Coordinates of C-alpha atoms and ligand atoms in Angstrom, one line a residue:
M1 CA 20.7 -7.1 32.7
K2 CA 19.9 -10.8 32.3
I3 CA 19.3 -12.2 28.8
E4 CA 16.7 -14.9 29.0
T5 CA 16.4 -17.7 26.5
L6 CA 12.8 -18.9 26.6
Q7 CA 11.3 -22.0 25.1
T8 CA 8.8 -21.5 22.2
K9 CA 7.2 -23.8 19.7
P10 CA 7.4 -23.7 15.9
I11 CA 4.3 -22.1 14.4
E12 CA 2.6 -23.1 11.2
G13 CA 1.0 -20.5 9.0
Q14 CA 3.2 -17.5 9.6
M15 CA 3.8 -17.1 5.8
P16 CA 4.1 -13.4 5.1
G17 CA 1.6 -12.2 2.4
T18 CA 2.0 -9.3 0.0
S19 CA 3.0 -7.1 2.9
G20 CA 4.3 -8.9 6.0
L21 CA 2.3 -11.1 8.3
R22 CA -1.4 -10.3 8.9
K23 CA -3.7 -12.2 11.2
K24 CA -6.5 -11.6 13.6
T25 CA -5.3 -9.6 16.6
K26 CA -6.2 -12.4 19.0
V27 CA -3.9 -14.7 17.0
F28 CA -1.0 -12.3 17.5
M29 CA -1.9 -12.1 21.2
Q30 CA -1.4 -15.9 21.8
P31 CA 1.6 -16.5 24.0
G32 CA 4.7 -16.9 21.9
Y33 CA 3.1 -16.0 18.5
L34 CA 4.6 -12.5 18.1
E35 CA 7.9 -13.7 19.7
N36 CA 8.2 -16.5 17.2
F37 CA 8.0 -14.1 14.3
I38 CA 10.4 -11.6 15.8
Q39 CA 13.0 -14.3 16.7
A40 CA 12.6 -15.8 13.3
T41 CA 13.3 -12.4 11.8
F42 CA 16.5 -12.0 13.9
D43 CA 17.6 -15.5 12.9
A44 CA 17.0 -14.7 9.2
I45 CA 19.1 -11.5 9.3
D46 CA 22.0 -13.2 11.1
G47 CA 21.1 -12.0 14.5
G48 CA 20.7 -8.6 16.1
M49 CA 24.2 -8.1 17.5
G50 CA 25.3 -4.5 17.2
K51 CA 22.4 -3.6 14.8
K52 CA 20.4 -0.4 14.7
L53 CA 16.6 -0.7 14.1
I54 CA 13.5 1.5 13.7
V55 CA 10.3 0.4 15.4
G56 CA 6.8 1.9 15.1
G57 CA 3.3 1.3 14.0
D58 CA 0.0 2.7 13.1
G59 CA -1.4 2.9 16.7
R60 CA -3.9 0.1 16.3
Y61 CA -4.9 -2.1 19.3
F62 CA -1.9 -4.2 20.5
N63 CA 0.6 -1.8 18.9
K64 CA 2.1 -0.6 22.2
V65 CA 2.2 -4.1 23.8
A66 CA 3.9 -5.5 20.8
I67 CA 6.5 -2.7 20.8
Q68 CA 7.4 -3.5 24.4
T69 CA 7.9 -7.2 23.5
I70 CA 10.0 -6.3 20.4
L71 CA 12.2 -3.8 22.4
K72 CA 13.0 -6.5 25.1
M73 CA 13.7 -9.1 22.4
A74 CA 15.9 -6.6 20.5
A75 CA 17.9 -6.1 23.7
G76 CA 18.0 -9.9 24.2
N77 CA 19.3 -10.3 20.7
G78 CA 22.1 -7.8 21.2
V79 CA 20.7 -4.9 19.2
A80 CA 22.8 -1.8 19.8
E81 CA 20.1 0.9 19.2
V82 CA 16.4 1.2 18.5
I83 CA 14.7 4.4 17.3
V84 CA 10.9 4.4 18.2
G85 CA 8.2 6.9 17.2
K86 CA 6.7 8.7 20.3
G87 CA 3.7 6.8 21.5
G88 CA 4.8 3.9 19.3
I89 CA 3.5 5.8 16.3
L90 CA 5.2 5.9 12.9
S91 CA 3.5 5.9 9.5
T92 CA 4.9 3.3 7.1
P93 CA 6.5 5.8 4.8
A94 CA 7.9 7.7 7.8
A95 CA 9.4 4.5 9.2
S96 CA 11.0 3.8 5.7
H97 CA 12.5 7.3 5.8
L98 CA 13.9 6.9 9.3
I99 CA 15.6 3.6 8.3
R100 CA 17.3 5.4 5.4
L101 CA 18.0 8.6 7.3
N102 CA 19.7 6.8 10.2
S103 CA 21.4 4.2 8.0
A104 CA 19.7 1.6 10.2
D105 CA 19.8 -2.1 9.5
G106 CA 16.1 -2.3 9.1
G107 CA 12.9 -1.9 11.1
F108 CA 9.8 -3.5 12.4
I109 CA 6.5 -1.8 11.2
L110 CA 3.4 -2.8 13.1
S111 CA 0.3 -2.5 11.0
A112 CA -2.4 -4.4 9.1
S113 CA -2.5 -1.4 6.8
H114 CA -6.1 -0.7 5.6
N115 CA -7.6 -3.7 7.5
P116 CA -9.8 -2.7 10.5
G117 CA -8.2 -2.7 14.0
G118 CA -9.3 -3.7 17.4
I119 CA -9.2 -6.9 19.6
D120 CA -11.6 -8.6 17.2
E121 CA -10.0 -7.2 14.0
D122 CA -6.6 -7.4 12.4
F123 CA -3.0 -6.9 13.4
G124 CA 0.2 -7.2 11.4
I125 CA 3.9 -6.9 11.3
K126 CA 6.5 -6.6 8.7
F127 CA 10.3 -6.3 8.5
N128 CA 11.8 -3.7 6.2
G129 CA 15.5 -3.9 5.3
Q130 CA 18.4 -1.5 5.0
N131 CA 17.0 0.3 1.9
G132 CA 13.8 1.1 3.9
G133 CA 11.7 -1.3 1.8
P134 CA 9.6 -4.4 2.6
A135 CA 11.6 -7.6 2.9
P136 CA 12.2 -9.1 -0.5
E137 CA 10.7 -12.6 -1.3
N138 CA 13.9 -14.5 -0.4
L139 CA 14.2 -12.9 3.1
S140 CA 10.5 -13.5 3.7
A141 CA 11.0 -17.1 2.8
K142 CA 13.9 -17.3 5.2
I143 CA 11.8 -15.8 8.0
F144 CA 9.0 -18.2 7.2
D145 CA 11.3 -21.2 7.3
A146 CA 12.7 -20.1 10.7
T147 CA 9.2 -19.8 12.2
K148 CA 8.6 -23.5 11.5
T149 CA 11.7 -24.7 13.3
I150 CA 12.3 -22.3 16.1
A151 CA 12.6 -23.7 19.6
E152 CA 13.5 -20.6 21.7
F153 CA 13.6 -16.9 21.7
K154 CA 15.9 -14.3 23.4
T155 CA 14.6 -11.5 25.5
I156 CA 15.5 -9.6 28.7
A157 CA 13.6 -9.3 32.0
A158 CA 13.0 -5.5 32.3
D159 CA 10.4 -2.9 32.9
D160 CA 8.5 -1.5 30.0
T161 CA 10.0 1.5 28.3
D162 CA 8.3 4.9 28.5
L163 CA 7.3 5.5 24.9
N164 CA 5.7 8.9 25.5
T165 CA 8.8 11.0 26.4
I166 CA 11.1 12.2 23.5
G167 CA 14.7 11.5 24.3
T168 CA 17.2 8.7 24.9
T169 CA 17.0 6.0 27.4
R170 CA 18.5 2.5 27.8
L171 CA 17.0 -0.9 28.0
G172 CA 19.7 -3.2 29.3
D173 CA 22.7 -2.5 27.1
M174 CA 20.6 -1.2 24.3
K175 CA 20.1 2.5 23.5
V176 CA 16.4 3.5 22.9
Q177 CA 15.7 6.8 21.2
I178 CA 12.1 8.1 21.3
V179 CA 11.6 10.5 18.4
D180 CA 8.9 12.8 17.1
P181 CA 7.2 10.7 14.4
V182 CA 6.4 13.7 12.1
E183 CA 9.6 15.9 12.2
S184 CA 12.0 14.1 9.9
Y185 CA 9.2 13.1 7.5
Q186 CA 8.0 16.7 7.2
A187 CA 11.6 17.9 6.6
L188 CA 11.9 15.4 3.8
M189 CA 8.6 16.6 2.2
E190 CA 9.9 20.2 2.3
T191 CA 12.8 19.2 0.2
L192 CA 10.6 17.6 -2.5
F193 CA 7.8 20.1 -3.0
D194 CA 7.3 23.8 -3.5
F195 CA 5.8 24.6 -0.1
P196 CA 5.7 28.4 -0.8
A197 CA 3.6 27.8 -3.9
I198 CA 1.2 25.5 -2.0
Q199 CA 1.0 28.2 0.8
T200 CA 0.0 30.7 -1.8
L201 CA -2.6 28.3 -3.1
F202 CA -4.3 28.1 0.3
K203 CA -3.9 31.8 0.9
G204 CA -5.9 32.3 -2.3
G205 CA -8.9 30.5 -0.8
F206 CA -8.2 26.9 -2.1
T207 CA -10.2 24.5 0.0
M208 CA -9.5 20.9 0.9
C209 CA -10.8 18.1 3.1
F210 CA -8.2 15.4 4.2
D211 CA -9.8 12.4 5.9
A212 CA -7.3 10.7 8.1
M213 CA -9.8 8.0 8.9
H214 CA -8.8 8.0 12.6
A215 CA -5.5 6.4 11.5
V216 CA -1.9 7.3 11.6
T217 CA -1.7 10.2 9.1
G218 CA -3.8 12.5 11.4
P219 CA -0.8 14.1 13.2
Y220 CA 1.3 14.2 9.9
A221 CA -1.5 15.9 7.9
T222 CA -2.3 18.4 10.7
A223 CA 1.3 19.4 11.1
I224 CA 2.0 19.7 7.4
L225 CA -1.3 20.8 5.8
E226 CA -2.8 23.0 8.6
E227 CA 0.2 24.1 10.6
T228 CA 2.8 24.6 7.9
L229 CA 1.0 25.1 4.6
G230 CA -1.8 27.3 6.0
A231 CA -4.8 25.2 5.2
P232 CA -7.7 26.3 7.4
S233 CA -8.1 24.4 10.7
G234 CA -10.7 21.7 10.2
T235 CA -9.2 20.8 6.8
V236 CA -8.0 17.5 8.4
V237 CA -11.0 15.5 9.6
N238 CA -10.9 12.3 11.8
G239 CA -7.4 13.3 12.6
T240 CA -6.9 11.6 16.0
P241 CA -5.5 8.1 15.6
L242 CA -7.7 5.6 17.5
E243 CA -6.9 2.0 18.4
D244 CA -9.9 0.8 16.5
F245 CA -10.0 3.6 13.8
G246 CA -13.3 4.6 15.3
K247 CA -14.6 1.2 14.2
G248 CA -14.1 2.2 10.6
H249 CA -12.3 0.4 7.8
P250 CA -9.3 2.7 7.2
D251 CA -9.1 2.0 3.5
P252 CA -9.2 5.2 1.3
N253 CA -11.5 4.2 -1.5
P254 CA -15.0 5.3 -2.5
I255 CA -16.6 2.6 -0.4
W256 CA -14.8 3.0 2.9
A257 CA -14.2 6.7 2.7
K258 CA -17.9 7.2 1.8
S259 CA -18.5 10.4 3.8
L260 CA -15.7 12.1 2.0
M261 CA -17.0 10.9 -1.4
D262 CA -20.5 12.1 -0.5
L263 CA -19.0 15.5 0.4
M264 CA -17.0 15.7 -2.8
M265 CA -20.1 14.9 -4.9
S266 CA -22.2 17.5 -3.1
D267 CA -22.5 21.2 -3.8
K268 CA -20.5 21.8 -0.6
A269 CA -17.4 20.1 -2.1
P270 CA -14.1 21.7 -1.4
D271 CA -11.5 21.9 -4.3
L272 CA -9.7 18.8 -3.2
G273 CA -10.7 15.7 -1.2
A274 CA -8.0 13.2 0.0
A275 CA -7.7 10.3 2.4
S276 CA -5.1 8.0 3.6
D277 CA -5.2 4.5 5.2
G278 CA -4.4 2.9 8.5
D279 CA -0.6 3.2 8.2
G280 CA -0.4 6.1 5.9
D281 CA 0.9 4.6 2.7
R282 CA -2.3 4.5 0.6
N283 CA -4.1 7.6 -0.8
M284 CA -7.3 8.6 -2.4
I285 CA -7.7 11.7 -4.5
V286 CA -11.1 13.2 -5.4
G287 CA -11.8 16.5 -7.1
R288 CA -15.1 18.3 -6.9
G289 CA -17.4 15.8 -8.5
A290 CA -14.5 13.8 -9.9
Y291 CA -13.0 10.6 -8.3
V292 CA -9.5 9.9 -9.7
T293 CA -8.8 6.2 -10.0
P294 CA -5.4 5.2 -8.5
S295 CA -4.2 4.1 -11.9
D296 CA -5.1 7.4 -13.5
S297 CA -3.6 9.3 -10.5
L298 CA -0.2 7.5 -11.1
A299 CA -0.4 8.5 -14.8
I300 CA -1.3 12.1 -14.1
L301 CA 1.3 12.5 -11.4
A302 CA 3.9 11.0 -13.8
A303 CA 2.9 13.4 -16.6
N304 CA 3.1 16.4 -14.3
A305 CA 5.8 15.5 -11.8
N306 CA 8.3 17.9 -13.4
L307 CA 6.2 20.7 -11.9
A308 CA 7.6 19.8 -8.4
P309 CA 11.2 20.7 -7.5
A310 CA 12.2 17.1 -6.7
Y311 CA 11.2 15.9 -10.2
Q312 CA 12.0 18.9 -12.3
D313 CA 14.7 17.1 -14.2
G314 CA 12.3 14.4 -15.3
L315 CA 11.8 10.8 -14.3
A316 CA 14.2 7.9 -14.7
G317 CA 11.3 5.5 -15.4
I318 CA 7.9 4.4 -14.0
A319 CA 6.9 1.1 -12.5
R320 CA 3.4 -0.2 -11.9
S321 CA 2.0 -3.4 -10.6
M322 CA 0.6 -5.8 -13.2
P323 CA -3.1 -5.3 -12.3
T324 CA -2.7 -1.5 -12.5
S325 CA -4.1 0.0 -15.7
A326 CA -1.9 0.8 -18.7
A327 CA -2.5 4.6 -18.3
S328 CA 1.0 5.2 -17.0
D329 CA 2.5 3.1 -19.8
R330 CA 1.2 5.7 -22.3
V331 CA 2.8 8.5 -20.3
A332 CA 6.1 6.7 -20.1
A333 CA 6.0 6.1 -23.9
N334 CA 5.3 9.8 -24.4
L335 CA 8.2 10.8 -22.1
G336 CA 10.5 8.3 -23.8
I337 CA 11.1 6.5 -20.5
E338 CA 10.8 2.9 -19.5
C339 CA 7.6 1.5 -17.8
Y340 CA 8.1 -1.6 -15.7
E341 CA 5.3 -4.1 -14.9
T342 CA 5.9 -5.8 -11.5
P343 CA 3.9 -8.3 -9.4
T344 CA 1.5 -6.9 -6.8
G345 CA 3.5 -5.8 -3.6
W346 CA 5.6 -2.8 -3.0
K347 CA 8.6 -4.9 -2.3
F348 CA 9.0 -5.5 -6.1
F349 CA 9.7 -1.9 -6.7
G350 CA 12.7 -1.9 -4.3
N351 CA 15.3 -3.2 -6.7
L352 CA 14.2 -0.9 -9.5
L353 CA 14.3 2.2 -7.2
D354 CA 17.6 1.2 -5.7
A355 CA 19.1 0.7 -9.2
G356 CA 17.9 4.1 -10.3
K357 CA 15.7 2.6 -13.0
V358 CA 12.5 4.3 -11.9
T359 CA 11.5 7.4 -10.0
L360 CA 7.7 6.9 -9.6
C361 CA 5.8 3.7 -8.8
G362 CA 2.1 3.0 -8.3
E363 CA -0.5 0.4 -7.8
E364 CA -4.2 0.1 -8.4
S365 CA -4.7 -0.5 -4.7
A366 CA -4.3 3.2 -4.0
G367 CA -0.6 3.2 -3.6
T368 CA 1.7 5.8 -5.2
G369 CA 5.2 6.7 -4.3
S370 CA 8.7 7.7 -5.4
S371 CA 12.3 7.2 -4.9
H372 CA 12.2 9.4 -1.7
V373 CA 11.5 6.3 0.4
R374 CA 10.9 2.6 -0.3
E375 CA 7.2 2.4 0.6
K376 CA 4.2 3.9 -1.0
D377 CA 3.4 7.2 0.6
G378 CA -0.2 8.6 1.0
L379 CA 0.6 12.2 2.1
W380 CA 3.4 12.4 -0.4
A381 CA 0.9 11.8 -3.2
V382 CA -1.5 14.4 -1.8
L383 CA 1.4 16.9 -1.6
L384 CA 2.4 16.2 -5.2
W385 CA -1.2 16.8 -6.3
L386 CA -1.3 20.0 -4.3
N387 CA 2.0 21.1 -5.9
I388 CA 0.6 20.4 -9.4
L389 CA -2.7 22.2 -8.6
A390 CA -0.7 25.2 -7.3
V391 CA 1.3 25.4 -10.6
R392 CA -1.4 24.6 -13.1
K393 CA -4.1 26.6 -11.5
K394 CA -6.8 24.3 -12.8
S395 CA -9.3 22.1 -11.0
V396 CA -8.7 18.4 -10.4
A397 CA -11.5 17.6 -12.9
D398 CA -10.0 19.7 -15.6
I399 CA -6.6 18.2 -15.1
V400 CA -8.1 14.7 -15.4
L401 CA -10.0 15.7 -18.5
D402 CA -6.9 17.3 -20.1
H403 CA -5.1 14.0 -19.4
W404 CA -7.8 11.8 -21.1
Q405 CA -8.0 14.2 -24.1
T406 CA -4.2 13.8 -24.6
F407 CA -3.8 10.1 -23.8
G408 CA -7.2 8.5 -24.1
R409 CA -9.0 6.9 -21.1
D410 CA -8.4 3.6 -19.4
Y411 CA -11.7 2.7 -17.8
Y412 CA -10.9 0.7 -14.7
S413 CA -12.6 -1.1 -11.8
R414 CA -11.7 -3.7 -9.3
Y415 CA -14.2 -6.3 -8.0
D416 CA -13.5 -7.9 -4.6
Y417 CA -15.1 -11.2 -3.6
E418 CA -14.4 -11.5 0.1
D419 CA -14.4 -14.4 2.5
V420 CA -14.7 -17.0 -0.3
A421 CA -14.2 -20.6 0.9
I422 CA -10.5 -21.3 0.2
D423 CA -11.2 -24.5 -1.8
K424 CA -13.7 -22.7 -4.0
A425 CA -11.3 -19.8 -4.6
S426 CA -8.4 -22.1 -5.5
H427 CA -10.8 -24.1 -7.7
L428 CA -11.6 -21.0 -9.7
M429 CA -8.0 -20.1 -10.1
Q430 CA -6.9 -23.6 -11.0
S431 CA -9.6 -24.2 -13.6
L432 CA -8.9 -20.8 -15.2
R433 CA -5.2 -21.6 -15.2
A434 CA -6.0 -24.9 -17.1
K435 CA -8.1 -23.0 -19.6
L436 CA -5.5 -20.2 -20.4
P437 CA -3.6 -22.0 -23.2
D438 CA -6.8 -22.4 -25.3
L439 CA -8.4 -19.0 -24.8
A440 CA -6.7 -17.0 -27.5
G441 CA -9.1 -16.5 -30.4
Q442 CA -12.2 -17.5 -28.5
T443 CA -15.2 -15.1 -28.6
V444 CA -17.3 -14.6 -25.5
G445 CA -20.3 -12.2 -26.0
E446 CA -18.9 -9.1 -27.6
M447 CA -15.3 -9.9 -26.7
T448 CA -12.5 -11.9 -28.5
V449 CA -9.6 -13.0 -26.4
S450 CA -6.3 -11.9 -27.9
H451 CA -3.9 -13.4 -25.3
A452 CA -4.1 -15.1 -22.0
D453 CA -1.3 -16.1 -19.6
E454 CA -0.2 -16.3 -16.0
F455 CA 2.0 -13.4 -15.0
S456 CA 5.6 -14.3 -14.0
Y457 CA 8.1 -11.6 -13.3
L458 CA 11.8 -11.6 -14.1
D459 CA 13.4 -8.9 -11.9
P460 CA 15.7 -7.0 -14.3
V461 CA 18.1 -6.1 -11.5
D462 CA 18.8 -9.3 -9.6
G463 CA 17.5 -11.9 -12.1
S464 CA 15.1 -13.5 -9.6
V465 CA 11.8 -15.0 -10.9
S466 CA 8.4 -14.7 -9.2
K467 CA 5.9 -17.0 -10.5
N468 CA 2.0 -17.3 -10.2
Q469 CA 1.4 -13.6 -9.9
G470 CA -2.0 -13.4 -11.5
L471 CA -4.1 -14.8 -14.4
R472 CA -4.6 -12.3 -17.2
I473 CA -6.9 -12.3 -20.2
S474 CA -6.4 -9.6 -22.8
F475 CA -9.1 -8.9 -25.4
E476 CA -9.1 -7.3 -28.8
G477 CA -9.8 -3.6 -28.6
G478 CA -7.8 -2.8 -25.5
A479 CA -9.7 -4.6 -22.7
R480 CA -8.2 -6.8 -20.0
A481 CA -9.4 -8.9 -17.1
V482 CA -7.0 -10.1 -14.4
F483 CA -7.8 -12.6 -11.6
R484 CA -5.7 -12.7 -8.4
L485 CA -6.0 -13.9 -4.9
S486 CA -5.4 -11.2 -2.3
G487 CA -2.3 -11.6 -0.1
T488 CA -3.6 -9.3 2.7
G489 CA -6.9 -10.8 3.8
T490 CA -7.2 -12.5 7.1
Q491 CA -10.4 -14.5 6.6
G492 CA -11.1 -17.1 3.9
A493 CA -9.9 -16.1 0.5
T494 CA -10.5 -12.8 -1.4
I495 CA -10.7 -13.0 -5.1
R496 CA -9.8 -9.8 -7.0
L497 CA -11.1 -9.3 -10.5
Y498 CA -9.5 -6.3 -12.2
L499 CA -11.2 -4.9 -15.3
E500 CA -10.0 -2.4 -17.8
Q501 CA -11.0 -1.0 -21.2
Y502 CA -9.1 1.5 -23.1
S503 CA -10.7 4.1 -25.4
K504 CA -8.7 6.8 -27.3
D505 CA -11.7 9.1 -28.0
D506 CA -14.8 7.9 -26.2
I507 CA -13.8 9.3 -22.8
G508 CA -17.2 10.4 -21.3
R509 CA -18.9 7.1 -20.5
D510 CA -19.9 5.6 -17.2
T511 CA -17.1 3.3 -15.9
Q512 CA -19.3 0.3 -15.1
E513 CA -21.1 0.6 -18.4
A514 CA -17.8 0.9 -20.3
L515 CA -16.6 -2.3 -18.6
Q516 CA -19.8 -4.5 -18.9
D517 CA -18.6 -6.5 -21.9
V518 CA -15.2 -7.4 -20.4
R519 CA -16.8 -8.1 -17.0
H520 CA -19.3 -10.5 -18.7
A521 CA -16.6 -12.2 -20.6
A522 CA -14.4 -12.7 -17.4
Q523 CA -17.3 -14.1 -15.4
T524 CA -18.4 -16.4 -18.3
I525 CA -14.9 -17.8 -19.0
T526 CA -14.4 -18.7 -15.3
D527 CA -18.0 -19.9 -14.9
M528 CA -17.9 -17.8 -11.7
N529 CA -21.4 -18.2 -10.6
A530 CA -21.2 -22.0 -10.6
V531 CA -17.7 -22.1 -9.0
I532 CA -18.1 -19.7 -6.2
G533 CA -21.8 -19.2 -6.1
R534 CA -21.9 -15.5 -6.9
I535 CA -21.0 -12.9 -9.4
E536 CA -21.9 -9.8 -7.4
P537 CA -18.8 -8.6 -5.6
D538 CA -18.7 -7.4 -2.0
V539 CA -16.7 -4.3 -2.9
I540 CA -16.4 -2.4 -6.2
T541 CA -13.7 0.2 -6.4
Ligands
G16_1 C1 -0.1 -4.4 0.4 C2 1.2 -4.1 -0.4 C3 0.8 -3.4 -1.7 C4 -0.2 -4.3 -2.5 C5 -1.3 -4.7 -1.6 C6 -2.1 -5.7 -2.3 O1 -0.7 -3.1 0.6 O2 2.0 -3.2 0.3 O3 1.9 -3.2 -2.4 O4 -0.7 -3.7 -3.6 O5 -0.9 -5.2 -0.4 O6 -3.0 -6.3 -1.5 P1 -3.7 -7.7 -2.0 O7 -2.7 -8.7 -2.0 O8 -4.8 -7.8 -0.9 O9 -4.4 -7.4 -3.3 P2 -0.9 -2.6 2.1 O10 -1.4 -1.2 1.9 O11 -2.0 -3.5 2.6 O12 0.4 -2.8 2.8

């Protein structure tokens, strides 16, 4: 086998966002582009010599081609062994689990998550470390620095590897193991949840629709829900992963999973509706006529987690991203455990999980997970809901209502302004940043600002500080507005406006109506219409 050292050029703009590097697929397909990022990663982790890695992706367009490039480069960099999901498929949580299970040195996960796929859509890649979690900020910065200086990359001249046959082969001196993508993940789920109780639930006629959105969870959901737990065949819809997700937008929210929402709001609704995203780490939960916001879902799972075997001894603590509503803080206070507030990005939960400070984590962006892996996990959240439903024998809507009656309700909504000109978006953020120190005490419409600041996070485990993590304005009476720029978009800038309003007793209002005063205040304070030319968002979730 001949190791080749090929010339490449430094590349600008390979700064990883909230979750690795995401670009248009055609950008990734440029000669040397993917190679630059992969070699930069090897350089940042002190080379590949003797290492063991996991490689897989969500099956989107360019997944298999990218995997062949990565395998040859891994061999060229001296990697000892790579474990790959059959067909190049691994959901993000399954990849995280395989890293941990095999004591690997890390893994490359190929996905642009919930972004659409296809030659004209998005591709992405991220490196997860030994703990199975996304690279922390300091490693991402090292990779980014290397992408800007790199002059050559290492690879081998070899034929492509057959990704479709389970078993062990070699690529040069490197061992390549092709594994079933579902098997180990399913075995892990069986240790966490009461499968017999969920089987009894389905035997008793419980109905469900799981929308895999033509993305990676199809095979996982079919194997676990239908073939193991006994849900009727047809429970999983859109279950075949497609390279372009059937031209859909694999983001499990009421907008992009509209057909599931319509079903759940109709008189044909099954007992539970659920969906997962491109790479299987996000989830949506809907009861009959009752959408559960991700922030509420985290709080409800935390309050009921002890009903599942893995969490029967209670939770060490809860962590939520800053823009996520305070619903889980109330549960933590009630349980007498700590609730941590982290910046957006699953990587920030890693240290807390590794240090045993938290058991459950969640984000408003439809991510929930636990210490079982170091990624958010869509199917895991669905299984925990099923376990809770099997034990409590109540409907989703009744469980949500019980929760609000006990803790009060955090009305919550996120507004996304997509493809905003980058200069206009940064002008909005900069001018709000400048106003923050003077906002406290000001009254705007019905709302009076109680506190305003820019979120900065001090990691309680390693003492690192992450600045500029979102601009937040709190109002008297339990309302809050947060402004943040998305780190996962691939075109222009996406401004996210997160709105919440707490009410202890008034729990039956329409969400948008309950949020109208805080929305008006947020848009007025930022002079949004003048600065970006619109106040109507592209997407409301
Ligand atoms: C990624 C991160 C999430 C984070 C989300 C935020 O999600 O893994 O932890 O909440 O980005 O996205 P944005 O910066 O656009 O608000 P995913 O599912 O895309 O990997």
